[in-house]
Short mmCIF file of C-alpha atoms in Angstrom, two decimals:
data_model
loop_
_atom_site.label_atom_id
_atom_site.label_comp_id
_atom_site.label_asym_id
_atom_site.label_seq_id
_atom_site.Cartn_x
_atom_site.Cartn_y
_atom_site.Cartn_z
CA MET B 1 99.02 89.76 65.83
CA LEU B 2 97.31 88.18 68.57
CA THR B 3 100.52 87.94 70.55
CA GLU B 4 101.81 91.19 70.45
CA ALA B 5 98.11 92.24 71.23
CA PRO B 6 98.92 92.85 74.94
CA ALA B 7 101.84 94.58 74.20
CA ALA B 8 100.66 97.92 73.27
CA PRO B 9 98.93 99.44 76.69
CA ALA B 10 102.30 97.85 77.99
CA ARG B 11 104.73 100.72 75.86
CA ASN B 12 102.19 103.04 78.10
CA PRO B 13 102.97 102.22 81.83
CA THR B 14 102.45 106.27 82.72
CA ARG B 15 99.17 105.62 81.74
CA ILE B 16 98.69 102.02 83.26
CA ALA B 17 100.05 103.96 86.64
CA LEU B 18 97.79 106.50 86.15
CA VAL B 19 95.02 103.95 86.23
CA LEU B 20 96.07 102.38 89.41
CA VAL B 21 96.43 105.46 91.10
CA VAL B 22 92.26 105.98 90.58
CA GLY B 23 91.69 102.84 92.37
CA MET B 24 94.20 103.77 95.36
CA ILE B 25 92.37 106.87 95.59
CA MET B 26 89.25 105.42 96.02
CA ALA B 27 91.09 103.40 99.03
CA THR B 28 92.81 106.62 100.04
CA LEU B 29 89.52 108.58 100.36
CA ASP B 30 87.58 105.83 102.19
CA GLN B 31 90.37 105.92 105.16
CA THR B 32 90.80 109.50 105.90
CA ILE B 33 86.66 109.68 105.42
CA VAL B 34 86.29 107.33 108.22
CA ASN B 35 88.41 109.46 110.75
CA VAL B 36 86.04 112.42 110.03
CA ALA B 37 82.79 110.38 110.74
CA ILE B 38 83.99 108.84 113.90
CA HIS B 39 82.02 111.24 116.10
CA ARG B 40 78.98 111.17 113.80
CA LEU B 41 78.94 107.36 113.62
CA SER B 42 79.22 107.34 117.65
CA ALA B 43 76.24 109.56 118.08
CA GLU B 44 74.35 107.18 115.32
CA PHE B 45 75.18 104.01 116.69
CA HIS B 46 75.54 104.93 120.54
CA ALA B 47 78.46 103.56 120.59
CA ASP B 48 81.70 104.67 122.90
CA LEU B 49 85.15 105.04 121.77
CA HIS B 50 86.23 101.67 122.61
CA THR B 51 83.82 100.28 120.28
CA ILE B 52 83.49 103.03 117.46
CA GLN B 53 87.33 102.54 117.10
CA TRP B 54 86.96 99.20 115.74
CA VAL B 55 85.57 100.71 112.37
CA ALA B 56 89.06 102.25 111.89
CA THR B 57 91.34 99.56 113.52
CA GLY B 58 89.26 96.49 112.17
CA TYR B 59 89.97 97.80 108.59
CA SER B 60 93.48 98.32 109.13
CA LEU B 61 93.76 94.63 110.75
CA ALA B 62 92.21 93.20 107.73
CA LEU B 63 94.39 95.17 105.52
CA GLY B 64 97.25 93.95 107.01
CA ALA B 65 96.37 89.92 107.25
CA VAL B 66 95.70 90.29 103.74
CA VAL B 67 98.97 91.76 102.23
CA PRO B 68 101.03 88.54 102.77
CA THR B 69 98.38 86.50 100.64
CA SER B 70 98.45 89.03 97.37
CA ALA B 71 101.81 87.24 95.67
CA TRP B 72 99.92 84.00 96.36
CA LEU B 73 96.58 85.29 95.21
CA VAL B 74 98.65 86.74 92.14
CA GLY B 75 99.78 83.61 91.05
CA ARG B 76 96.67 81.97 91.36
CA VAL B 77 94.32 84.49 89.62
CA GLY B 78 96.59 86.49 88.04
CA ALA B 79 97.43 90.30 88.52
CA LYS B 80 94.74 92.13 86.28
CA ARG B 81 91.97 89.64 87.21
CA LEU B 82 92.90 90.18 91.23
CA TYR B 83 93.12 93.69 91.15
CA LEU B 84 89.62 93.77 88.82
CA LEU B 85 88.38 91.03 91.60
CA ALA B 86 89.63 93.81 94.77
CA ILE B 87 87.99 96.96 93.14
CA ALA B 88 84.35 94.88 92.98
CA ALA B 89 84.65 93.54 96.17
CA PHE B 90 86.00 96.95 97.69
CA ALA B 91 82.67 98.91 95.92
CA VAL B 92 80.30 95.90 97.06
CA GLY B 93 81.65 96.19 101.15
CA SER B 94 81.27 99.98 100.55
CA VAL B 95 77.93 99.34 100.16
CA LEU B 96 77.31 96.95 102.36
CA ALA B 97 78.94 99.57 105.10
CA GLY B 98 76.31 102.19 104.01
CA LEU B 99 73.58 100.51 104.61
CA ALA B 100 74.92 98.57 107.95
CA TRP B 101 71.90 98.48 110.73
CA ASN B 102 74.10 98.48 113.85
CA ILE B 103 78.00 99.13 115.10
CA GLU B 104 78.63 95.57 114.91
CA SER B 105 77.44 94.96 110.97
CA LEU B 106 79.73 98.04 109.74
CA ILE B 107 82.46 96.66 111.82
CA ALA B 108 82.11 93.42 109.97
CA PHE B 109 81.70 95.20 106.47
CA ARG B 110 84.74 97.64 107.25
CA LEU B 111 86.51 94.29 107.33
CA VAL B 112 85.65 93.57 103.55
CA GLN B 113 86.75 96.83 102.86
CA GLY B 114 90.03 96.55 104.39
CA ALA B 115 90.43 92.71 102.91
CA SER B 116 90.04 93.75 99.63
CA GLY B 117 91.78 97.59 99.98
CA GLY B 118 94.73 95.92 101.48
CA LEU B 119 95.12 94.11 97.53
CA LEU B 120 95.58 97.06 95.83
CA MET B 121 98.75 98.51 96.52
CA PRO B 122 100.56 95.06 96.14
CA VAL B 123 99.09 93.61 92.83
CA GLY B 124 98.95 97.54 91.79
CA MET B 125 102.70 97.66 92.00
CA THR B 126 103.23 94.12 90.56
CA ILE B 127 101.23 95.18 87.75
CA LEU B 128 103.61 98.22 87.13
CA LEU B 129 106.61 96.09 87.41
CA ARG B 130 105.56 93.86 84.73
CA ALA B 131 104.59 96.99 82.53
CA ALA B 132 107.86 99.05 83.26
CA GLY B 133 110.49 97.05 84.30
CA PRO B 134 112.17 97.48 87.46
CA GLU B 135 114.70 100.23 85.74
CA ARG B 136 111.48 102.73 85.39
CA LEU B 137 109.98 101.68 88.59
CA GLY B 138 110.99 104.24 90.86
CA GLN B 139 109.77 106.78 88.55
CA LEU B 140 106.48 105.19 87.98
CA MET B 141 106.33 105.13 92.02
CA SER B 142 106.38 108.81 92.07
CA THR B 143 102.46 108.63 90.22
CA LEU B 144 101.23 106.28 92.84
CA GLY B 145 102.10 108.85 95.56
CA LEU B 146 99.48 110.83 93.93
CA ALA B 147 96.86 108.45 95.72
CA ILE B 148 98.33 109.36 99.20
CA LEU B 149 98.11 113.18 98.54
CA VAL B 150 95.33 112.98 96.73
CA GLY B 151 93.28 110.99 98.81
CA PRO B 152 93.82 112.23 102.46
CA LEU B 153 93.19 116.04 100.78
CA LEU B 154 90.12 115.69 99.40
CA GLY B 155 88.80 112.80 101.52
CA PRO B 156 88.17 114.67 104.97
CA VAL B 157 86.74 117.54 103.26
CA ILE B 158 84.43 115.43 100.58
CA GLY B 159 83.63 113.38 103.69
CA GLY B 160 82.46 116.10 106.01
CA TYR B 161 80.14 117.67 103.13
CA LEU B 162 78.51 114.35 102.78
CA ILE B 163 77.87 113.64 106.46
CA ASP B 164 76.76 117.25 107.24
CA GLU B 165 74.57 117.88 104.36
CA VAL B 166 73.32 114.55 102.87
CA SER B 167 73.78 111.08 105.11
CA TRP B 168 77.19 109.33 106.67
CA ARG B 169 76.12 106.27 104.54
CA TRP B 170 76.90 108.39 101.60
CA MET B 171 80.69 108.08 102.33
CA PHE B 172 80.44 104.79 101.67
CA PHE B 173 77.79 104.83 98.69
CA ILE B 174 80.42 107.02 96.89
CA ASN B 175 82.59 104.21 96.23
CA LEU B 176 80.32 102.44 94.04
CA PRO B 177 80.25 104.72 91.25
CA LEU B 178 84.36 105.18 91.61
CA GLY B 179 84.88 101.39 91.78
CA VAL B 180 82.66 101.09 88.22
CA LEU B 181 84.97 103.67 86.33
CA VAL B 182 88.30 101.87 87.94
CA LEU B 183 87.03 98.68 86.43
CA VAL B 184 85.92 100.13 83.05
CA LEU B 185 89.47 101.87 83.30
CA VAL B 186 91.47 98.89 84.20
CA SER B 187 89.80 96.48 81.82
CA ARG B 188 90.83 98.36 78.95
CA VAL B 189 94.08 99.66 79.95
CA VAL B 190 95.56 97.27 82.04
CA PRO B 191 97.35 94.37 79.62
CA ASP B 192 96.15 90.87 80.29
CA ASP B 193 98.02 88.07 82.25
CA ALA B 194 98.03 84.86 82.54
CA PRO B 195 98.17 83.26 86.17
CA GLU B 196 101.62 81.51 87.06
CA PRO B 197 102.40 78.50 89.19
CA ALA B 198 102.10 79.75 92.71
CA ARG B 199 104.32 78.98 95.71
CA ALA B 200 102.10 77.21 98.44
CA LEU B 201 100.26 79.32 100.98
CA ASP B 202 101.27 79.18 104.72
CA ILE B 203 97.61 78.67 106.23
CA ARG B 204 98.88 77.72 109.35
CA GLY B 205 100.77 81.03 109.74
CA LEU B 206 97.98 82.99 108.72
CA LEU B 207 95.66 81.30 111.27
CA LEU B 208 98.04 81.93 114.14
CA MET B 209 98.92 85.79 112.69
CA SER B 210 95.61 87.39 112.09
CA PRO B 211 93.77 85.99 115.33
CA GLY B 212 97.03 86.96 117.36
CA LEU B 213 96.95 90.43 116.14
CA ALA B 214 93.47 91.06 116.55
CA LEU B 215 93.08 89.57 120.09
CA VAL B 216 95.94 91.75 121.83
CA ILE B 217 94.28 94.63 119.99
CA TYR B 218 91.16 93.71 121.47
CA GLY B 219 93.09 92.96 125.23
CA VAL B 220 93.99 96.62 124.98
CA THR B 221 90.49 97.98 124.34
CA ALA B 222 89.31 96.14 126.68
CA ALA B 223 92.05 97.52 129.19
CA GLY B 224 90.32 101.00 128.70
CA GLU B 225 86.85 99.56 129.50
CA GLN B 226 87.92 97.82 132.33
CA SER B 227 90.17 100.66 133.59
CA GLY B 228 93.03 98.82 134.03
CA PHE B 229 94.98 95.23 132.38
CA ALA B 230 94.75 93.42 135.67
CA THR B 231 91.45 91.52 134.89
CA PRO B 232 90.85 88.22 133.28
CA ALA B 233 88.87 90.18 130.42
CA VAL B 234 91.83 91.85 129.22
CA LEU B 235 94.64 89.62 130.05
CA ILE B 236 93.15 86.29 128.37
CA PRO B 237 92.81 88.02 125.28
CA LEU B 238 96.50 89.64 125.43
CA LEU B 239 98.52 86.26 126.75
CA ALA B 240 96.56 84.70 123.81
CA GLY B 241 96.92 86.93 121.49
CA ALA B 242 101.14 87.11 122.16
CA GLY B 243 101.30 83.33 122.38
CA LEU B 244 99.96 83.28 119.00
CA ILE B 245 101.96 85.70 117.79
CA ALA B 246 105.05 84.45 119.15
CA ALA B 247 104.31 80.64 117.67
CA PHE B 248 104.06 82.56 113.98
CA VAL B 249 106.80 84.55 114.73
CA ARG B 250 108.56 80.83 115.63
CA ARG B 251 106.86 79.11 112.55
CA SER B 252 108.21 82.00 109.98
CA LEU B 253 111.80 81.65 111.21
CA ARG B 254 111.65 77.90 110.53
CA VAL B 255 109.52 76.69 107.83
CA PRO B 256 110.68 77.26 103.97
CA VAL B 257 108.28 79.14 102.57
CA PRO B 258 106.67 80.89 105.68
CA LEU B 259 103.62 83.52 105.36
CA LEU B 260 105.84 86.29 105.95
CA ASP B 261 109.65 85.83 105.78
CA LEU B 262 111.15 87.54 108.98
CA ARG B 263 114.84 86.33 108.08
CA VAL B 264 114.95 89.36 106.08
CA LEU B 265 115.30 91.34 109.34
CA GLY B 266 118.53 89.30 110.26
CA ASN B 267 120.14 92.47 108.01
CA ARG B 268 120.91 95.40 110.15
CA THR B 269 120.05 98.02 108.06
CA THR B 270 116.42 96.21 107.37
CA GLY B 271 115.78 95.28 110.95
CA THR B 272 116.62 98.18 112.51
CA SER B 273 114.44 100.61 109.63
CA ALA B 274 111.47 98.23 110.99
CA VAL B 275 111.87 99.41 114.26
CA LEU B 276 111.80 102.51 113.39
CA LEU B 277 108.83 102.26 111.15
CA ALA B 278 106.78 100.64 114.07
CA VAL B 279 107.66 102.95 116.65
CA PHE B 280 107.07 105.91 114.16
CA ALA B 281 103.90 104.46 112.67
CA GLY B 282 102.71 103.75 115.82
CA GLY B 283 102.74 107.13 117.16
CA TYR B 284 101.95 108.80 113.61
CA PHE B 285 99.01 107.21 112.38
CA GLY B 286 97.62 106.59 116.20
CA SER B 287 97.43 110.20 116.15
CA MET B 288 95.48 110.58 112.85
CA LEU B 289 91.80 109.80 114.88
CA LEU B 290 92.38 112.50 117.38
CA LEU B 291 92.65 115.31 115.24
CA PRO B 292 88.96 115.58 113.49
CA LEU B 293 87.86 114.32 116.77
CA TYR B 294 89.22 117.70 118.57
CA PHE B 295 87.91 119.87 116.03
CA GLN B 296 84.53 118.61 116.52
CA VAL B 297 84.08 117.44 120.34
CA VAL B 298 86.16 120.71 121.54
CA ARG B 299 85.79 123.56 119.05
CA GLY B 300 82.31 122.29 118.46
CA GLU B 301 82.84 122.31 114.57
CA SER B 302 81.04 120.64 111.87
CA ALA B 303 82.35 117.40 109.88
CA LEU B 304 83.27 119.57 106.65
CA VAL B 305 85.00 122.09 109.01
CA ALA B 306 87.04 119.50 110.55
CA GLY B 307 87.80 117.70 107.27
CA ALA B 308 89.24 121.66 105.87
CA LEU B 309 90.98 122.40 108.88
CA GLY B 310 93.12 118.93 108.28
CA ILE B 311 94.45 120.20 105.30
CA PRO B 312 97.61 121.53 106.05
CA PHE B 313 98.55 118.43 107.47
CA ALA B 314 97.58 115.87 104.47
CA LEU B 315 98.82 118.39 101.84
CA ALA B 316 102.18 118.93 103.79
CA SER B 317 102.39 115.11 103.93
CA GLY B 318 101.56 113.91 100.30
CA ALA B 319 103.96 117.05 99.02
CA THR B 320 107.13 115.92 101.02
CA MET B 321 106.52 112.45 99.93
CA GLN B 322 107.02 113.60 96.42
CA VAL B 323 110.50 114.89 96.82
CA ALA B 324 111.46 112.07 100.13
CA GLY B 325 112.11 109.28 97.70
CA ARG B 326 114.89 111.47 95.52
CA LEU B 327 116.31 113.17 99.05
CA ILE B 328 116.80 109.31 100.56
CA ASP B 329 118.69 108.43 97.21
CA ARG B 330 121.14 110.84 97.88
CA ILE B 331 121.20 111.34 101.38
CA PRO B 332 122.52 108.64 103.62
CA PRO B 333 119.47 107.39 105.67
CA GLY B 334 121.47 107.81 108.95
CA ARG B 335 121.44 111.57 108.54
CA TYR B 336 118.42 112.06 106.47
CA LEU B 337 116.34 110.07 108.81
CA PRO B 338 116.98 111.73 112.05
CA ALA B 339 116.41 115.45 110.53
CA SER B 340 112.85 113.95 108.75
CA ILE B 341 111.99 112.39 112.44
CA THR B 342 112.93 115.79 113.83
CA VAL B 343 110.58 117.96 111.82
CA ALA B 344 107.91 115.58 112.69
CA LEU B 345 108.99 115.65 116.31
CA THR B 346 109.01 119.52 116.40
CA GLY B 347 105.45 119.81 115.31
CA PHE B 348 103.98 117.44 117.14
CA VAL B 349 105.36 119.17 120.35
CA LEU B 350 104.51 122.93 119.41
CA PHE B 351 100.81 121.64 118.56
CA ILE B 352 100.62 119.98 122.04
CA VAL B 353 101.70 123.15 123.96
CA GLN B 354 98.94 125.15 122.01
CA LEU B 355 96.52 122.58 122.08
CA ASP B 356 93.45 124.25 124.58
CA ALA B 357 89.93 125.49 123.68
CA ASP B 358 90.99 128.39 122.14
CA ALA B 359 94.09 127.92 120.21
CA PRO B 360 94.07 130.02 116.63
CA TYR B 361 93.55 127.66 114.21
CA TRP B 362 96.46 129.35 112.14
CA ALA B 363 99.25 128.08 114.43
CA LEU B 364 97.36 124.75 114.46
CA GLY B 365 97.61 124.31 110.95
CA LEU B 366 101.55 125.84 110.89
CA THR B 367 102.32 123.26 113.44
CA MET B 368 100.15 120.92 111.29
CA VAL B 369 102.66 121.74 108.38
CA LEU B 370 105.75 120.38 110.50
CA MET B 371 103.89 117.11 111.25
CA GLY B 372 102.88 116.18 107.88
CA ALA B 373 106.23 117.37 106.19
CA GLY B 374 107.83 115.06 109.02
CA GLY B 375 105.36 112.25 108.84
CA GLY B 376 105.60 112.38 104.73
CA GLY B 377 109.24 112.38 104.76
CA THR B 378 109.69 109.70 107.11
CA LEU B 379 107.64 107.19 105.88
CA MET B 380 108.63 106.09 102.41
CA PRO B 381 112.35 106.88 103.11
CA VAL B 382 112.12 104.16 105.62
CA MET B 383 110.85 101.83 103.46
CA THR B 384 113.39 102.49 101.03
CA THR B 385 116.21 102.16 103.21
CA ALA B 386 115.06 98.34 104.47
CA THR B 387 114.57 97.37 101.19
CA ARG B 388 117.47 98.82 99.51
CA PRO B 389 120.22 95.68 101.09
CA LEU B 390 118.18 93.36 99.89
CA SER B 391 118.68 91.17 97.17
CA ARG B 392 116.57 91.50 94.69
CA GLU B 393 114.99 87.87 95.05
CA GLN B 394 114.47 89.29 99.02
CA GLN B 395 113.24 92.57 98.31
CA PRO B 396 109.02 91.54 97.73
CA ALA B 397 109.44 89.40 100.85
CA GLY B 398 111.09 92.41 102.75
CA SER B 399 108.06 95.11 101.25
CA THR B 400 105.47 92.42 102.56
CA VAL B 401 106.93 92.45 105.63
CA LEU B 402 107.12 96.19 106.09
CA ASN B 403 103.60 96.98 105.26
CA MET B 404 102.55 94.36 107.73
CA ILE B 405 104.71 96.14 110.44
CA SER B 406 103.22 99.32 109.14
CA THR B 407 99.51 98.14 109.38
CA THR B 408 100.01 96.29 112.89
CA ALA B 409 101.51 99.72 114.10
CA MET B 410 98.46 101.54 112.44
CA ALA B 411 96.33 99.66 114.19
CA VAL B 412 97.85 99.15 117.50
CA GLY B 413 98.34 102.63 117.61
CA THR B 414 95.20 103.84 117.07
CA ALA B 415 93.51 101.44 119.07
CA VAL B 416 95.68 102.50 122.13
CA ALA B 417 94.70 106.47 121.26
CA SER B 418 90.81 105.67 121.15
CA VAL B 419 91.40 104.05 124.92
CA THR B 420 93.37 106.74 125.74
CA LEU B 421 90.96 109.61 125.45
CA GLY B 422 88.62 107.43 126.48
CA ALA B 423 89.68 107.23 130.05
CA LEU B 424 90.64 110.79 130.25
CA LEU B 425 87.41 112.31 128.72
CA PRO B 426 85.74 114.61 131.63
CA VAL B 427 82.44 112.60 131.63
CA THR B 428 81.14 109.71 132.64
CA GLY B 429 79.72 107.98 129.72
CA GLY B 430 82.34 109.06 127.16
CA LEU B 431 81.16 110.64 123.74
CA GLN B 432 77.72 109.25 124.47
CA ALA B 433 77.26 111.70 127.29
CA LEU B 434 78.57 114.45 125.28
CA HIS B 435 76.01 114.10 122.62
CA ALA B 436 73.40 114.41 124.76
CA MET B 437 74.48 117.52 126.23
CA ALA B 438 73.39 121.00 125.36
CA PRO B 439 75.61 123.37 123.29
CA ASP B 440 76.05 125.25 126.45
CA GLN B 441 76.96 122.66 128.80
CA ARG B 442 79.87 121.34 126.29
CA ALA B 443 81.13 124.84 125.79
CA ASP B 444 81.88 124.97 129.90
CA LEU B 445 83.61 121.52 129.71
CA ALA B 446 85.77 122.68 126.60
CA PRO B 447 89.01 123.41 128.46
CA ALA B 448 88.68 119.99 130.26
CA LEU B 449 88.18 118.18 127.19
CA ALA B 450 90.84 120.16 125.33
CA GLU B 451 93.08 119.04 128.63
CA ALA B 452 92.25 115.14 127.34
CA PHE B 453 93.36 115.69 124.13
CA GLN B 454 96.17 117.58 124.92
CA HIS B 455 97.47 114.74 127.05
CA THR B 456 96.14 112.13 124.92
CA TYR B 457 98.55 113.44 122.24
CA LEU B 458 101.47 112.71 123.89
CA ILE B 459 101.36 109.39 122.56
CA ALA B 460 102.57 110.86 119.84
CA PRO B 461 105.69 112.87 120.24
CA VAL B 462 106.74 109.84 123.07
CA LEU B 463 106.69 106.80 120.42
CA ILE B 464 108.42 109.69 117.51
CA GLY B 465 111.45 110.65 119.79
CA LEU B 466 111.82 106.96 120.15
CA ALA B 467 111.98 106.28 116.72
CA LEU B 468 115.31 108.92 116.80
CA VAL B 469 117.08 105.80 118.46
CA PRO B 470 116.90 103.19 115.66
CA ALA B 471 117.86 106.27 113.18
CA LEU B 472 120.70 107.27 114.49
CA LEU B 473 121.59 103.60 114.40
CA LEU B 474 121.52 103.62 110.31
CA PRO B 475 124.37 104.02 107.94
CA ARG B 476 125.69 107.57 107.90
CA ARG B 477 127.50 106.82 104.26
CA ARG B 478 126.28 106.11 101.28
CA VAL B 479 126.47 102.09 100.81
CA THR B 480 127.65 100.97 97.19
CA GLU B 481 125.64 98.28 95.10
CA SER B 482 128.14 96.13 95.40
CA HIS B 483 127.27 96.01 99.23
CA ALA B 484 123.77 95.48 98.79
CA GLY B 485 122.34 92.39 100.63
CA ARG B 486 125.32 91.93 102.71
#
């Protein structure tokens, strides 16, 4: 009887999936709330856009740095215990972020949130795979996709209300009761598991990758502050970061058990999909920072209204993501992905064309539907396309590499967008100067501010358009199972 007890919950993997969704919703809520809060945090801490964007970028960097260690940690700690620890750490990091006394402490506590939040998806997938088996994983993955739908849909609205009516600190404090709820549910529903012998952790690779990415993004940010790249403050971190990343790539291709097995990119379809993912995610996610700022800075809306106006984007993205996985199973990627990317590209171009100080919200909302539908219809199918030709043994490594590419592109895209906007704002002093202006002064500046956002938004369609090139190189016929992995 003792050996059969843990198996009872595993016979209902849907219940386990729903519990895991609650934990993932907590993380996605937090990410989307912060985008709405950037304007308020800039005023609260008297920080310019180059600095305040690290609240979002630092989270993404920490998230990406911890993803490659998830398999090693599962082996050392156990999947259920690690998931519980990640939820607890995320809740503690959230409380500390809510107690932040300056911008430096807030960024530091966001790193804690990112490091713990980065474990939720890979560890959750491990728990689900063990409970359901690979034959039911595809069906249950759509359940996990609810987190991607619910978080971005509710996060900006809940966050906007808390920021406007309560305090910005409560957008972090709200994670404490959510975290306690998830801890209770996971403890009761998810079956226990024991740690297993883990492979060695490539510590040297980790020490090369994480600082390398951080230095590159710091260099990009410094370029905005220095108004160019031809200064030591910019070139030194950029070159040092590039050197560390090059050393990491060289090591990953040579050691038997690397932190990231980049050799999976040698498969033509996987490598092409990875390039597509990098450029598309850089443009798509990089623009996420701009939308709530446009509504608050140019149109003078509150955080709550800015969050609500982004609902068409989030709803279209999440809803499309629910059906995109089924479509990519039926339509060859070389035919499906160019179409979905074109939808996103069309949405961004139409959005930018009408982006001024007086654009009607209903028209912006219609173009946001296209933007979100194209993004939601592209991201998961790209991941599926990239991992499908890999052998079963290679797929975990492939999934880790692709998640790392996505989070890195998100961090770089966010940094580039913030630097570009900061450089184009028509006032000396950036957001801080705008905070100090009277409402009528800001109204007079609205057309020039809208133009700055319009030009910054051009980054997204340029990168999304470039993603069409690798998309057109993907297979235009369905690949049979017998050819997988070749």
